[in-house]
Short mmCIF file of C-alpha atoms in Angstrom, two decimals:
data_model
loop_
_atom_site.label_atom_id
_atom_site.label_comp_id
_atom_site.label_asym_id
_atom_site.label_seq_id
_atom_site.Cartn_x
_atom_site.Cartn_y
_atom_site.Cartn_z
CA MET A 1 89.57 -174.91 55.87
CA SER A 2 90.32 -172.43 58.51
CA ILE A 3 89.92 -168.84 59.10
CA LEU A 4 91.37 -165.60 59.86
CA TYR A 5 90.16 -163.59 62.71
CA ASP A 6 90.25 -159.66 61.87
CA GLU A 7 93.01 -158.51 63.19
CA ALA A 8 91.48 -156.68 66.31
CA ILE A 9 92.11 -159.87 67.65
CA ASP A 10 95.10 -161.08 67.94
CA GLY A 11 97.77 -158.83 70.37
CA PRO A 12 96.48 -159.14 74.20
CA LEU A 13 94.32 -162.26 73.30
CA ALA A 14 97.07 -164.54 71.94
CA THR A 15 99.22 -163.36 75.51
CA PHE A 16 98.07 -166.70 77.52
CA ALA A 17 98.76 -170.75 77.79
CA LYS A 18 96.08 -172.63 77.53
CA THR A 19 97.71 -175.15 80.09
CA ASP A 20 97.20 -171.79 82.20
CA VAL A 21 93.83 -170.72 81.45
CA LEU A 22 92.44 -174.58 81.56
CA SER A 23 94.52 -174.73 85.46
CA ASP A 24 92.55 -171.01 86.52
CA LEU A 25 89.27 -172.62 85.70
CA GLN A 26 89.79 -176.04 86.64
CA GLN A 27 90.65 -174.81 90.24
CA HIS A 28 88.57 -171.90 90.25
CA ILE A 29 85.27 -174.09 89.12
CA PRO A 30 85.81 -176.95 89.52
CA THR A 31 82.08 -179.00 89.28
CA LEU A 32 82.59 -176.79 85.54
CA THR A 33 82.99 -179.34 82.15
CA LEU A 34 86.08 -178.75 80.27
CA LEU A 35 86.34 -179.73 76.84
CA HIS A 36 90.01 -179.50 76.03
CA ARG A 37 91.53 -182.66 74.74
CA GLU A 38 91.78 -182.82 70.65
CA GLU A 39 89.30 -185.44 70.09
CA ASP A 40 86.64 -184.16 72.43
CA LEU A 41 86.96 -180.31 70.76
CA ARG A 42 86.87 -181.63 67.61
CA PRO A 43 82.72 -181.80 67.47
CA PHE A 44 82.79 -178.33 68.81
CA GLU A 45 84.92 -176.73 65.46
CA CYS A 46 81.82 -175.34 62.62
CA ASP A 47 78.77 -174.57 62.87
CA GLY A 48 76.25 -175.34 60.17
CA LEU A 49 78.50 -173.75 57.97
CA ALA A 50 80.79 -176.86 57.72
CA ALA A 51 82.90 -175.08 55.63
CA TYR A 52 84.63 -173.19 57.87
CA ARG A 53 86.23 -175.15 60.40
CA VAL A 54 88.39 -174.00 63.23
CA LEU A 55 89.69 -176.05 66.85
CA PRO A 56 88.59 -174.41 70.14
CA MET A 57 90.94 -173.60 72.66
CA LEU A 58 88.65 -175.62 75.44
CA VAL A 59 85.34 -176.39 75.30
CA ALA A 60 82.79 -175.23 79.00
CA MET A 61 79.33 -177.39 79.33
CA PRO A 62 78.34 -175.51 82.44
CA ALA A 63 75.68 -177.25 84.16
CA THR A 64 73.88 -174.72 86.49
CA LEU A 65 73.72 -170.68 86.12
CA ASP A 66 76.13 -170.44 88.87
CA GLU A 67 79.16 -173.17 86.17
CA VAL A 68 78.28 -169.50 83.67
CA GLN A 69 78.82 -166.91 85.28
CA SER A 70 82.01 -168.04 87.29
CA LEU A 71 83.33 -168.59 83.41
CA LEU A 72 82.59 -165.21 82.14
CA LYS A 73 84.76 -163.06 85.70
CA ARG A 74 87.45 -165.57 85.04
CA CYS A 75 87.75 -165.35 81.13
CA HIS A 76 87.22 -161.33 81.99
CA ALA A 77 89.70 -160.89 84.26
CA LEU A 78 92.21 -163.42 82.22
CA GLY A 79 91.61 -161.29 79.65
CA VAL A 80 90.40 -164.97 77.64
CA ALA A 81 87.61 -164.18 74.14
CA VAL A 82 84.79 -166.45 74.75
CA VAL A 83 81.60 -167.86 71.95
CA THR A 84 78.77 -168.97 72.92
CA ARG A 85 77.60 -171.68 71.51
CA GLY A 86 73.23 -173.23 71.41
CA ALA A 87 72.69 -176.10 69.38
CA GLY A 88 74.79 -175.42 66.72
CA THR A 89 72.53 -175.25 63.94
CA GLY A 90 73.35 -171.87 62.60
CA LEU A 91 74.29 -171.41 59.07
CA SER A 92 77.42 -168.08 58.99
CA GLY A 93 79.29 -168.74 61.58
CA GLY A 94 78.59 -167.42 64.11
CA ALA A 95 79.16 -170.07 66.53
CA LEU A 96 82.47 -170.20 65.35
CA PRO A 97 85.09 -171.18 67.22
CA LEU A 98 88.26 -168.87 68.49
CA GLU A 99 91.98 -171.39 67.99
CA ARG A 100 92.65 -168.38 71.09
CA GLY A 101 89.33 -168.89 72.81
CA VAL A 102 86.68 -170.59 75.38
CA LEU A 103 83.69 -172.67 73.62
CA LEU A 104 80.02 -171.58 76.15
CA VAL A 105 78.29 -174.92 75.46
CA MET A 106 74.57 -173.37 75.84
CA SER A 107 72.93 -177.08 75.56
CA ARG A 108 72.48 -178.26 78.68
CA PHE A 109 69.82 -175.42 79.61
CA GLN A 110 66.85 -177.36 77.97
CA HIS A 111 64.50 -176.60 81.07
CA ILE A 112 61.03 -175.43 80.52
CA ILE A 113 60.88 -173.04 83.38
CA SER A 114 57.44 -172.17 83.25
CA ILE A 115 53.68 -172.17 81.18
CA ASP A 116 51.11 -169.54 81.93
CA PRO A 117 47.87 -170.55 79.29
CA ASP A 118 46.16 -167.03 80.71
CA ALA A 119 49.25 -164.91 80.46
CA ARG A 120 49.80 -166.55 77.08
CA THR A 121 53.93 -167.18 78.31
CA ALA A 122 56.69 -169.61 78.69
CA ARG A 123 59.65 -169.20 80.11
CA LEU A 124 62.56 -170.71 78.64
CA GLN A 125 66.62 -171.59 79.38
CA PRO A 126 68.49 -171.02 76.19
CA GLY A 127 68.62 -174.91 75.78
CA VAL A 128 64.81 -176.01 74.73
CA ARG A 129 64.76 -176.74 71.47
CA ASN A 130 62.91 -174.46 69.63
CA LEU A 131 59.85 -177.21 68.48
CA ALA A 132 59.62 -177.78 71.86
CA ILE A 133 57.60 -175.19 73.00
CA SER A 134 55.11 -175.69 70.63
CA GLU A 135 54.01 -179.38 71.98
CA ALA A 136 54.29 -177.86 75.32
CA ALA A 137 52.15 -175.03 74.66
CA ALA A 138 49.45 -177.93 72.57
CA PRO A 139 47.77 -179.12 75.85
CA TYR A 140 45.96 -175.38 76.06
CA GLY A 141 45.66 -174.62 72.70
CA LEU A 142 48.90 -172.17 72.07
CA TYR A 143 52.62 -172.67 69.97
CA TYR A 144 55.13 -170.95 69.52
CA ALA A 145 54.80 -168.45 66.37
CA PRO A 146 58.26 -168.48 65.06
CA ASP A 147 59.66 -172.39 63.34
CA PRO A 148 62.56 -172.09 61.49
CA SER A 149 62.98 -174.71 59.60
CA SER A 150 65.68 -176.05 62.08
CA GLN A 151 63.51 -176.49 65.23
CA ILE A 152 62.97 -179.72 65.47
CA ALA A 153 67.00 -179.35 66.90
CA CYS A 154 67.65 -175.43 66.93
CA SER A 155 67.36 -173.13 70.71
CA ILE A 156 65.45 -170.37 71.53
CA GLY A 157 68.45 -168.61 72.96
CA GLY A 158 70.51 -169.38 69.29
CA ASN A 159 67.18 -167.41 67.82
CA VAL A 160 67.24 -165.30 70.08
CA ALA A 161 70.30 -163.73 68.71
CA GLU A 162 70.11 -164.94 65.04
CA ASN A 163 66.20 -163.29 65.27
CA ALA A 164 65.74 -166.64 63.50
CA GLY A 165 61.93 -166.49 61.49
CA GLY A 166 60.80 -169.55 60.13
CA VAL A 167 58.12 -170.40 57.06
CA HIS A 168 54.76 -168.65 59.37
CA CYS A 169 57.39 -164.54 60.26
CA LEU A 170 55.48 -163.68 57.21
CA LYS A 171 52.84 -161.97 59.69
CA TYR A 172 53.36 -163.93 62.93
CA GLY A 173 57.02 -162.35 62.57
CA LEU A 174 60.55 -162.75 63.31
CA THR A 175 61.89 -163.55 66.37
CA VAL A 176 62.11 -160.28 68.16
CA HIS A 177 58.47 -160.14 67.74
CA ASN A 178 57.59 -162.77 69.97
CA VAL A 179 59.71 -162.00 72.91
CA MET A 180 59.06 -160.26 75.81
CA ARG A 181 62.21 -161.01 78.29
CA VAL A 182 66.11 -161.90 78.08
CA ASP A 183 67.63 -161.82 80.95
CA ILE A 184 71.46 -162.11 80.41
CA LEU A 185 75.25 -161.93 82.03
CA THR A 186 77.75 -159.13 80.48
CA VAL A 187 80.74 -160.11 80.26
CA GLU A 188 81.43 -159.56 83.54
CA GLY A 189 78.99 -161.91 84.35
CA GLU A 190 76.67 -159.34 85.62
CA PRO A 191 72.99 -159.83 85.12
CA MET A 192 70.55 -157.36 83.56
CA THR A 193 67.32 -158.25 82.61
CA LEU A 194 65.99 -157.06 78.80
CA GLY A 195 62.19 -156.36 78.43
CA ALA A 196 59.72 -156.93 81.00
CA ASP A 197 57.18 -159.36 81.92
CA ALA A 198 54.84 -156.89 80.07
CA LEU A 199 54.31 -154.92 77.34
CA ASP A 200 57.04 -152.29 77.28
CA ALA A 201 59.81 -151.59 80.10
CA PRO A 202 61.33 -148.36 81.03
CA GLY A 203 63.76 -147.53 78.81
CA PHE A 204 65.53 -147.91 76.04
CA ASP A 205 64.62 -151.22 74.29
CA LEU A 206 67.56 -152.99 74.63
CA LEU A 207 65.31 -156.49 74.29
CA ALA A 208 65.23 -155.66 70.64
CA LEU A 209 69.23 -154.86 70.20
CA ILE A 210 69.65 -157.89 71.97
CA ASN A 211 67.45 -160.21 69.39
CA GLY A 212 69.82 -160.88 66.64
CA SER A 213 73.58 -159.65 69.02
CA GLU A 214 75.68 -162.69 67.40
CA GLY A 215 76.25 -162.96 71.40
CA MET A 216 78.21 -159.90 71.10
CA LEU A 217 76.50 -158.44 74.24
CA GLY A 218 75.47 -161.06 76.69
CA VAL A 219 75.73 -164.92 77.20
CA ILE A 220 71.40 -165.40 77.01
CA THR A 221 69.89 -167.66 79.91
CA GLU A 222 66.36 -167.31 79.66
CA ILE A 223 63.69 -165.70 77.63
CA THR A 224 60.20 -165.80 78.34
CA VAL A 225 58.04 -166.13 74.70
CA LYS A 226 54.57 -165.28 73.51
CA LEU A 227 52.51 -167.91 72.67
CA LEU A 228 49.71 -167.20 70.22
CA PRO A 229 46.04 -169.41 69.23
CA GLN A 230 46.25 -172.02 66.87
CA PRO A 231 44.36 -170.93 64.75
CA GLU A 232 40.12 -172.11 63.96
CA VAL A 233 41.42 -173.27 60.73
CA ALA A 234 44.53 -174.12 58.63
CA LYS A 235 44.53 -173.82 54.10
CA VAL A 236 47.38 -174.17 52.03
CA LEU A 237 47.88 -174.14 48.09
CA MET A 238 49.86 -174.68 46.01
CA ALA A 239 50.05 -173.50 43.05
CA SER A 240 52.36 -174.18 40.06
CA PHE A 241 54.22 -171.58 37.30
CA ASP A 242 56.06 -172.52 34.16
CA ASP A 243 58.02 -169.27 34.30
CA VAL A 244 59.27 -168.05 37.85
CA GLU A 245 59.00 -164.44 37.17
CA LYS A 246 55.27 -164.89 37.03
CA ALA A 247 56.12 -166.89 40.30
CA GLY A 248 57.83 -163.92 41.80
CA GLN A 249 55.24 -161.12 40.71
CA ALA A 250 52.67 -163.51 41.93
CA VAL A 251 53.55 -163.19 45.51
CA GLY A 252 52.94 -158.74 45.57
CA ASN A 253 50.08 -159.17 43.82
CA ILE A 254 48.68 -161.92 46.59
CA ILE A 255 49.88 -158.99 49.49
CA ALA A 256 48.34 -156.22 46.89
CA ALA A 257 45.17 -157.45 47.43
CA GLY A 258 45.01 -157.56 50.96
CA ILE A 259 45.68 -160.78 51.93
CA ILE A 260 48.67 -161.33 54.98
CA PRO A 261 48.98 -165.46 54.28
CA GLY A 262 50.40 -166.91 57.49
CA GLY A 263 53.34 -168.41 55.20
CA LEU A 264 53.71 -167.55 51.42
CA GLU A 265 57.07 -169.83 50.42
CA MET A 266 58.76 -170.12 46.80
CA MET A 267 60.80 -172.84 45.06
CA ASP A 268 62.14 -173.25 42.39
CA LYS A 269 62.00 -175.92 39.73
CA LEU A 270 65.85 -177.93 40.92
CA ALA A 271 64.44 -176.94 45.23
CA ILE A 272 61.13 -178.81 43.41
CA GLN A 273 62.88 -181.78 42.02
CA ALA A 274 65.06 -182.55 44.92
CA ALA A 275 62.12 -181.97 47.96
CA GLU A 276 60.09 -184.30 45.79
CA ASP A 277 62.27 -186.64 45.52
CA PHE A 278 63.81 -186.66 49.44
CA VAL A 279 59.88 -186.54 51.01
CA GLN A 280 57.57 -187.47 47.84
CA ALA A 281 55.17 -184.15 48.37
CA GLY A 282 53.53 -185.00 45.12
CA TYR A 283 55.40 -181.72 44.04
CA PRO A 284 54.91 -181.03 40.21
CA LEU A 285 58.20 -181.99 38.79
CA GLU A 286 56.93 -179.72 34.81
CA ALA A 287 56.95 -176.06 37.02
CA GLU A 288 59.71 -173.88 36.48
CA ALA A 289 58.26 -173.09 39.90
CA ILE A 290 55.45 -173.37 42.78
CA LEU A 291 54.65 -171.05 45.68
CA LEU A 292 52.73 -172.54 48.18
CA CYS A 293 50.45 -170.47 50.72
CA GLU A 294 48.74 -170.76 54.11
CA LEU A 295 45.50 -169.36 55.41
CA ASP A 296 44.19 -169.67 58.41
CA GLY A 297 42.37 -168.13 60.99
CA VAL A 298 38.22 -168.76 61.81
CA LEU A 299 36.57 -171.07 58.49
CA ALA A 300 34.73 -168.34 56.43
CA ASP A 301 37.18 -166.16 56.25
CA VAL A 302 40.11 -168.06 55.50
CA ASP A 303 37.92 -169.27 53.11
CA ASP A 304 37.18 -165.93 51.54
CA ASP A 305 40.85 -165.73 51.50
CA CYS A 306 41.06 -169.28 49.85
CA ASP A 307 39.18 -167.92 46.81
CA THR A 308 40.75 -164.83 46.87
CA VAL A 309 44.54 -166.05 46.73
CA ARG A 310 42.53 -168.30 44.32
CA GLY A 311 41.93 -165.60 41.65
CA VAL A 312 45.29 -163.42 42.06
CA LEU A 313 46.55 -166.63 41.46
CA GLU A 314 44.57 -167.77 38.25
CA LYS A 315 45.44 -164.40 37.11
CA ALA A 316 49.21 -163.91 37.87
CA GLY A 317 49.43 -167.58 35.48
CA ALA A 318 49.40 -170.78 37.42
CA THR A 319 49.27 -173.15 35.25
CA ASP A 320 47.32 -175.53 38.16
CA ILE A 321 46.68 -174.92 41.87
CA ARG A 322 45.17 -177.61 44.50
CA GLN A 323 44.12 -176.71 47.74
CA ALA A 324 45.29 -179.79 50.20
CA ARG A 325 41.97 -181.51 50.83
CA ASP A 326 43.10 -181.83 55.14
CA ASP A 327 45.63 -181.31 57.69
CA ALA A 328 47.59 -184.80 56.25
CA GLU A 329 47.80 -183.63 52.48
CA ARG A 330 48.96 -180.35 54.37
CA ALA A 331 52.09 -181.17 56.74
CA VAL A 332 52.83 -183.08 53.55
CA PHE A 333 52.80 -180.45 50.79
CA TRP A 334 54.76 -178.66 52.97
CA SER A 335 57.54 -181.51 54.47
CA GLY A 336 58.83 -180.64 50.95
CA ARG A 337 59.48 -176.88 51.49
CA LYS A 338 61.01 -178.33 55.48
CA ASN A 339 63.36 -180.51 54.00
CA ALA A 340 64.44 -177.91 51.34
CA PHE A 341 67.79 -178.01 52.57
CA PRO A 342 67.99 -181.58 53.71
CA ALA A 343 67.00 -182.79 50.50
CA VAL A 344 69.72 -180.08 47.57
CA GLY A 345 72.72 -181.95 49.85
CA ARG A 346 71.65 -185.05 47.84
CA LEU A 347 71.78 -183.11 44.76
CA SER A 348 75.78 -182.25 45.53
CA PRO A 349 78.82 -183.64 47.67
CA ASP A 350 78.15 -179.70 49.44
CA TYR A 351 76.00 -176.92 49.20
CA TYR A 352 76.54 -173.29 50.66
CA CYS A 353 72.93 -172.14 51.18
CA MET A 354 72.65 -168.51 51.51
CA ASP A 355 70.57 -165.37 53.13
CA GLY A 356 70.02 -162.92 51.93
CA THR A 357 66.60 -159.99 51.72
CA ILE A 358 65.08 -158.24 49.61
CA PRO A 359 62.02 -156.07 48.25
CA ARG A 360 59.26 -157.78 47.12
CA ARG A 361 58.45 -157.02 44.29
CA GLU A 362 62.22 -157.11 42.85
CA LEU A 363 61.09 -160.98 43.20
CA PRO A 364 61.41 -160.83 39.49
CA HIS A 365 64.06 -159.64 39.25
CA VAL A 366 67.36 -161.02 41.18
CA LEU A 367 65.87 -164.08 40.05
CA ASN A 368 67.12 -163.80 36.50
CA ASP A 369 70.29 -162.06 38.35
CA ILE A 370 70.35 -164.97 40.39
CA ALA A 371 70.71 -167.76 37.03
CA ALA A 372 72.79 -165.25 35.88
CA LEU A 373 75.54 -166.05 38.18
CA SER A 374 74.88 -170.26 37.73
CA ARG A 375 75.02 -170.01 33.67
CA GLU A 376 78.00 -167.47 33.97
CA SER A 377 79.94 -169.71 37.41
CA GLY A 378 78.89 -172.88 36.06
CA LEU A 379 77.30 -174.11 39.12
CA ARG A 380 73.99 -174.95 40.36
CA ILE A 381 71.02 -172.79 42.47
CA ALA A 382 68.03 -174.36 44.04
CA ASN A 383 65.77 -171.43 45.31
CA VAL A 384 64.21 -171.56 48.57
CA PHE A 385 62.17 -168.58 50.19
CA HIS A 386 60.58 -167.09 52.36
CA ALA A 387 58.09 -165.84 49.47
CA GLY A 388 56.57 -163.24 52.11
CA ASP A 389 58.72 -161.34 53.86
CA GLY A 390 61.79 -161.71 50.32
CA ASN A 391 63.68 -163.59 52.78
CA MET A 392 65.88 -165.66 49.47
CA HIS A 393 68.07 -169.23 50.88
CA PRO A 394 70.13 -169.66 47.83
CA LEU A 395 71.80 -172.47 47.98
CA ILE A 396 74.66 -173.24 45.83
CA LEU A 397 76.09 -176.36 44.59
CA PHE A 398 79.72 -177.35 44.69
CA ASP A 399 82.16 -180.19 44.98
CA ALA A 400 84.90 -178.69 47.01
CA ASN A 401 87.07 -182.11 46.77
CA ARG A 402 87.28 -180.11 43.12
CA GLU A 403 89.82 -177.35 43.33
CA GLY A 404 88.50 -173.37 43.42
CA GLU A 405 85.00 -175.41 43.78
CA LEU A 406 84.71 -173.40 47.26
CA ALA A 407 86.61 -170.51 46.39
CA LEU A 408 84.04 -169.92 43.08
CA ALA A 409 80.84 -170.10 45.80
CA GLU A 410 81.88 -168.14 47.75
CA GLU A 411 82.45 -165.58 45.83
CA VAL A 412 79.00 -166.26 44.10
CA GLY A 413 77.53 -166.65 47.16
CA GLY A 414 79.13 -162.55 47.74
CA LYS A 415 77.72 -161.70 44.51
CA ILE A 416 74.46 -162.55 45.29
CA LEU A 417 74.48 -160.22 49.05
CA GLU A 418 74.87 -157.34 46.52
CA LEU A 419 72.32 -157.73 44.37
CA CYS A 420 70.52 -158.04 47.83
CA VAL A 421 72.00 -154.81 48.74
CA ALA A 422 71.20 -152.75 45.21
CA ALA A 423 67.47 -154.35 45.16
CA GLY A 424 67.48 -151.50 48.44
CA GLY A 425 67.83 -155.29 50.69
CA SER A 426 69.13 -157.23 53.06
CA ILE A 427 72.74 -159.11 53.34
CA THR A 428 70.40 -161.67 55.77
CA GLY A 429 67.41 -162.33 57.18
CA GLU A 430 67.44 -164.39 59.52
CA HIS A 431 71.06 -166.75 59.74
CA GLY A 432 72.43 -163.59 60.55
CA VAL A 433 76.18 -162.26 59.41
CA GLY A 434 78.99 -164.47 61.85
CA ARG A 435 81.44 -164.99 60.21
CA GLU A 436 80.01 -165.47 56.43
CA LYS A 437 78.94 -162.10 55.38
CA ILE A 438 81.19 -159.95 57.30
CA ASN A 439 82.92 -158.60 53.59
CA GLN A 440 78.96 -157.72 52.75
CA MET A 441 78.91 -155.61 55.76
CA CYS A 442 81.09 -152.95 54.23
CA SER A 443 78.60 -152.37 51.45
CA GLN A 444 75.29 -152.32 53.60
CA PHE A 445 76.39 -150.38 55.46
CA ASN A 446 79.05 -146.79 55.39
CA GLY A 447 81.83 -145.66 57.24
CA ASP A 448 79.54 -143.82 60.10
CA GLU A 449 76.99 -147.02 60.59
CA ILE A 450 79.50 -149.58 61.81
CA THR A 451 81.31 -146.42 63.73
CA LEU A 452 78.43 -146.72 65.20
CA PHE A 453 78.07 -150.54 65.24
CA HIS A 454 81.42 -150.76 66.95
CA ALA A 455 80.31 -148.18 70.20
CA ILE A 456 77.26 -150.34 71.07
CA LYS A 457 79.28 -153.30 71.01
CA ALA A 458 82.26 -151.10 73.31
CA ALA A 459 79.82 -150.38 76.07
CA PHE A 460 78.67 -153.52 76.38
CA ASP A 461 81.44 -155.39 75.89
CA PRO A 462 84.39 -152.87 76.10
CA GLN A 463 87.81 -155.42 75.50
CA GLY A 464 85.57 -156.69 73.13
CA LEU A 465 86.20 -160.09 74.71
CA LEU A 466 83.03 -161.55 73.26
CA ASN A 467 82.08 -163.61 70.11
CA PRO A 468 85.38 -161.23 67.98
CA GLY A 469 85.87 -161.04 64.62
CA LYS A 470 81.94 -161.95 64.18
CA ASN A 471 79.53 -159.31 62.22
CA ILE A 472 81.44 -156.64 62.89
CA PRO A 473 84.08 -155.49 60.57
CA THR A 474 86.23 -153.27 60.58
CA LEU A 475 86.83 -149.95 58.85
CA ALA A 476 90.37 -151.34 57.78
CA ARG A 477 88.42 -155.12 56.51
CA CYS A 478 86.53 -153.06 54.51
CA ALA A 479 89.02 -150.62 52.73
CA GLU A 480 90.95 -153.73 52.02
CA PHE A 481 87.05 -154.96 51.01
CA GLY A 482 87.42 -152.48 48.16
CA ALA A 483 83.46 -151.55 49.27
CA MET A 484 84.75 -148.56 51.20
CA HIS A 485 87.08 -145.86 51.56
CA VAL A 486 89.07 -144.17 54.24
CA HIS A 487 91.06 -141.41 52.83
CA ASN A 488 94.55 -141.55 53.67
CA ASN A 489 94.81 -144.29 56.42
CA GLU A 490 92.93 -141.82 59.22
CA LEU A 491 89.22 -143.00 59.85
CA ALA A 492 86.55 -140.75 61.91
CA HIS A 493 86.07 -140.39 65.02
CA PRO A 494 89.43 -142.16 66.18
CA ASP A 495 88.58 -141.90 69.65
CA ILE A 496 85.76 -144.64 69.83
CA PRO A 497 87.76 -148.80 70.31
CA ARG A 498 87.12 -150.63 67.48
CA PHE A 499 87.49 -154.47 67.74
#
């Protein structure tokens, strides 16, 4: 399907011809690899959210920072929009290209610049795979904590852009908590360093701002991440429940008992069945839900915590509790959760993966509401959670070949996000807003807040050339969506540019 962008992308960005832009870039940056034929552009028409597809005008694949810098300078001079893409594993359409823009692909920047085992840091180019960081740090007894399910393929630059999380983010934090420094190029091609190699940096905390900025503020060229010592021991408990609400309640009870697990994940019956069929992880097919609780640290503490958690789970109504006998079985337990998304893909021709966050106490209530939406729409929904921090990933199953089912899946997904907001949560936990959730931004934020977002964007990118039409809706769009009232078409602070 073809996506219609915010009205702000029309106008000045549509005054050039593709052939003119191609000729200019070839003339000024002769070493730059540029793709312009349709068959070469087609592989880049979407990211991991394949329901949204747009053929880019041009694809640039630089091999050096000089080429990236020169490309940004030329595009800025020409008024050509730029969308940055990493590994293309994002699930919110954040790297969706523009028909009238250049797609800047950073996948060639795959060099691990250095690992400092004493400072416990790694300097990385943005195209380095998430899992490759831990593999390179392993000989030093270190690892990189954030571990998205796509870690075998996703890049650290994309992780920063989306503020990715993962199974172990409850205890060890999201990407923003594990990054010390990010080097970027501005829209004008000027270098800027955010953060520092020290624990703190002078000035405003722009490092936190760049994490989750979805390519709208600059192009990431280097990242310095924190590395952690590998824990002495890690043990996993798998608890089965005959009721989803009981499993949801157990999550809050574990945290209330003073235990912060290394990972605390939840899967419902449909997800359990899909994962078991896919990887044979030994999951109980009769269970309505399972919890995977990993406890790590020194042996004595982990053993005590296992006993405490077992007691909490039993009191919460767990019908069965199994502890992984060794690291091999622990890896098997996690393999089902790590492969839940592709596993669910075997149940239906298509599925739509949502990403909302709610307070832990609201898990049982929101799960009931999601079940009601499933019954009402007739679409099956498999639920997979980073339960410890309330980050939900409902997977809505549909068949795009059936008339209206994609639109229905999108409608149900929007309602789930609005449930999250109503419960005191957020429309995203780690996938970002991109194109997918731009309407629901209007549900979560009011006009003054969205106006502030536009002001921040304008401070970095006055012309709105970096990833336009993503993440931040116009107030007019919110008025059309019906989630925000704009009185007599008059906007607050009319002097602030909108994009």
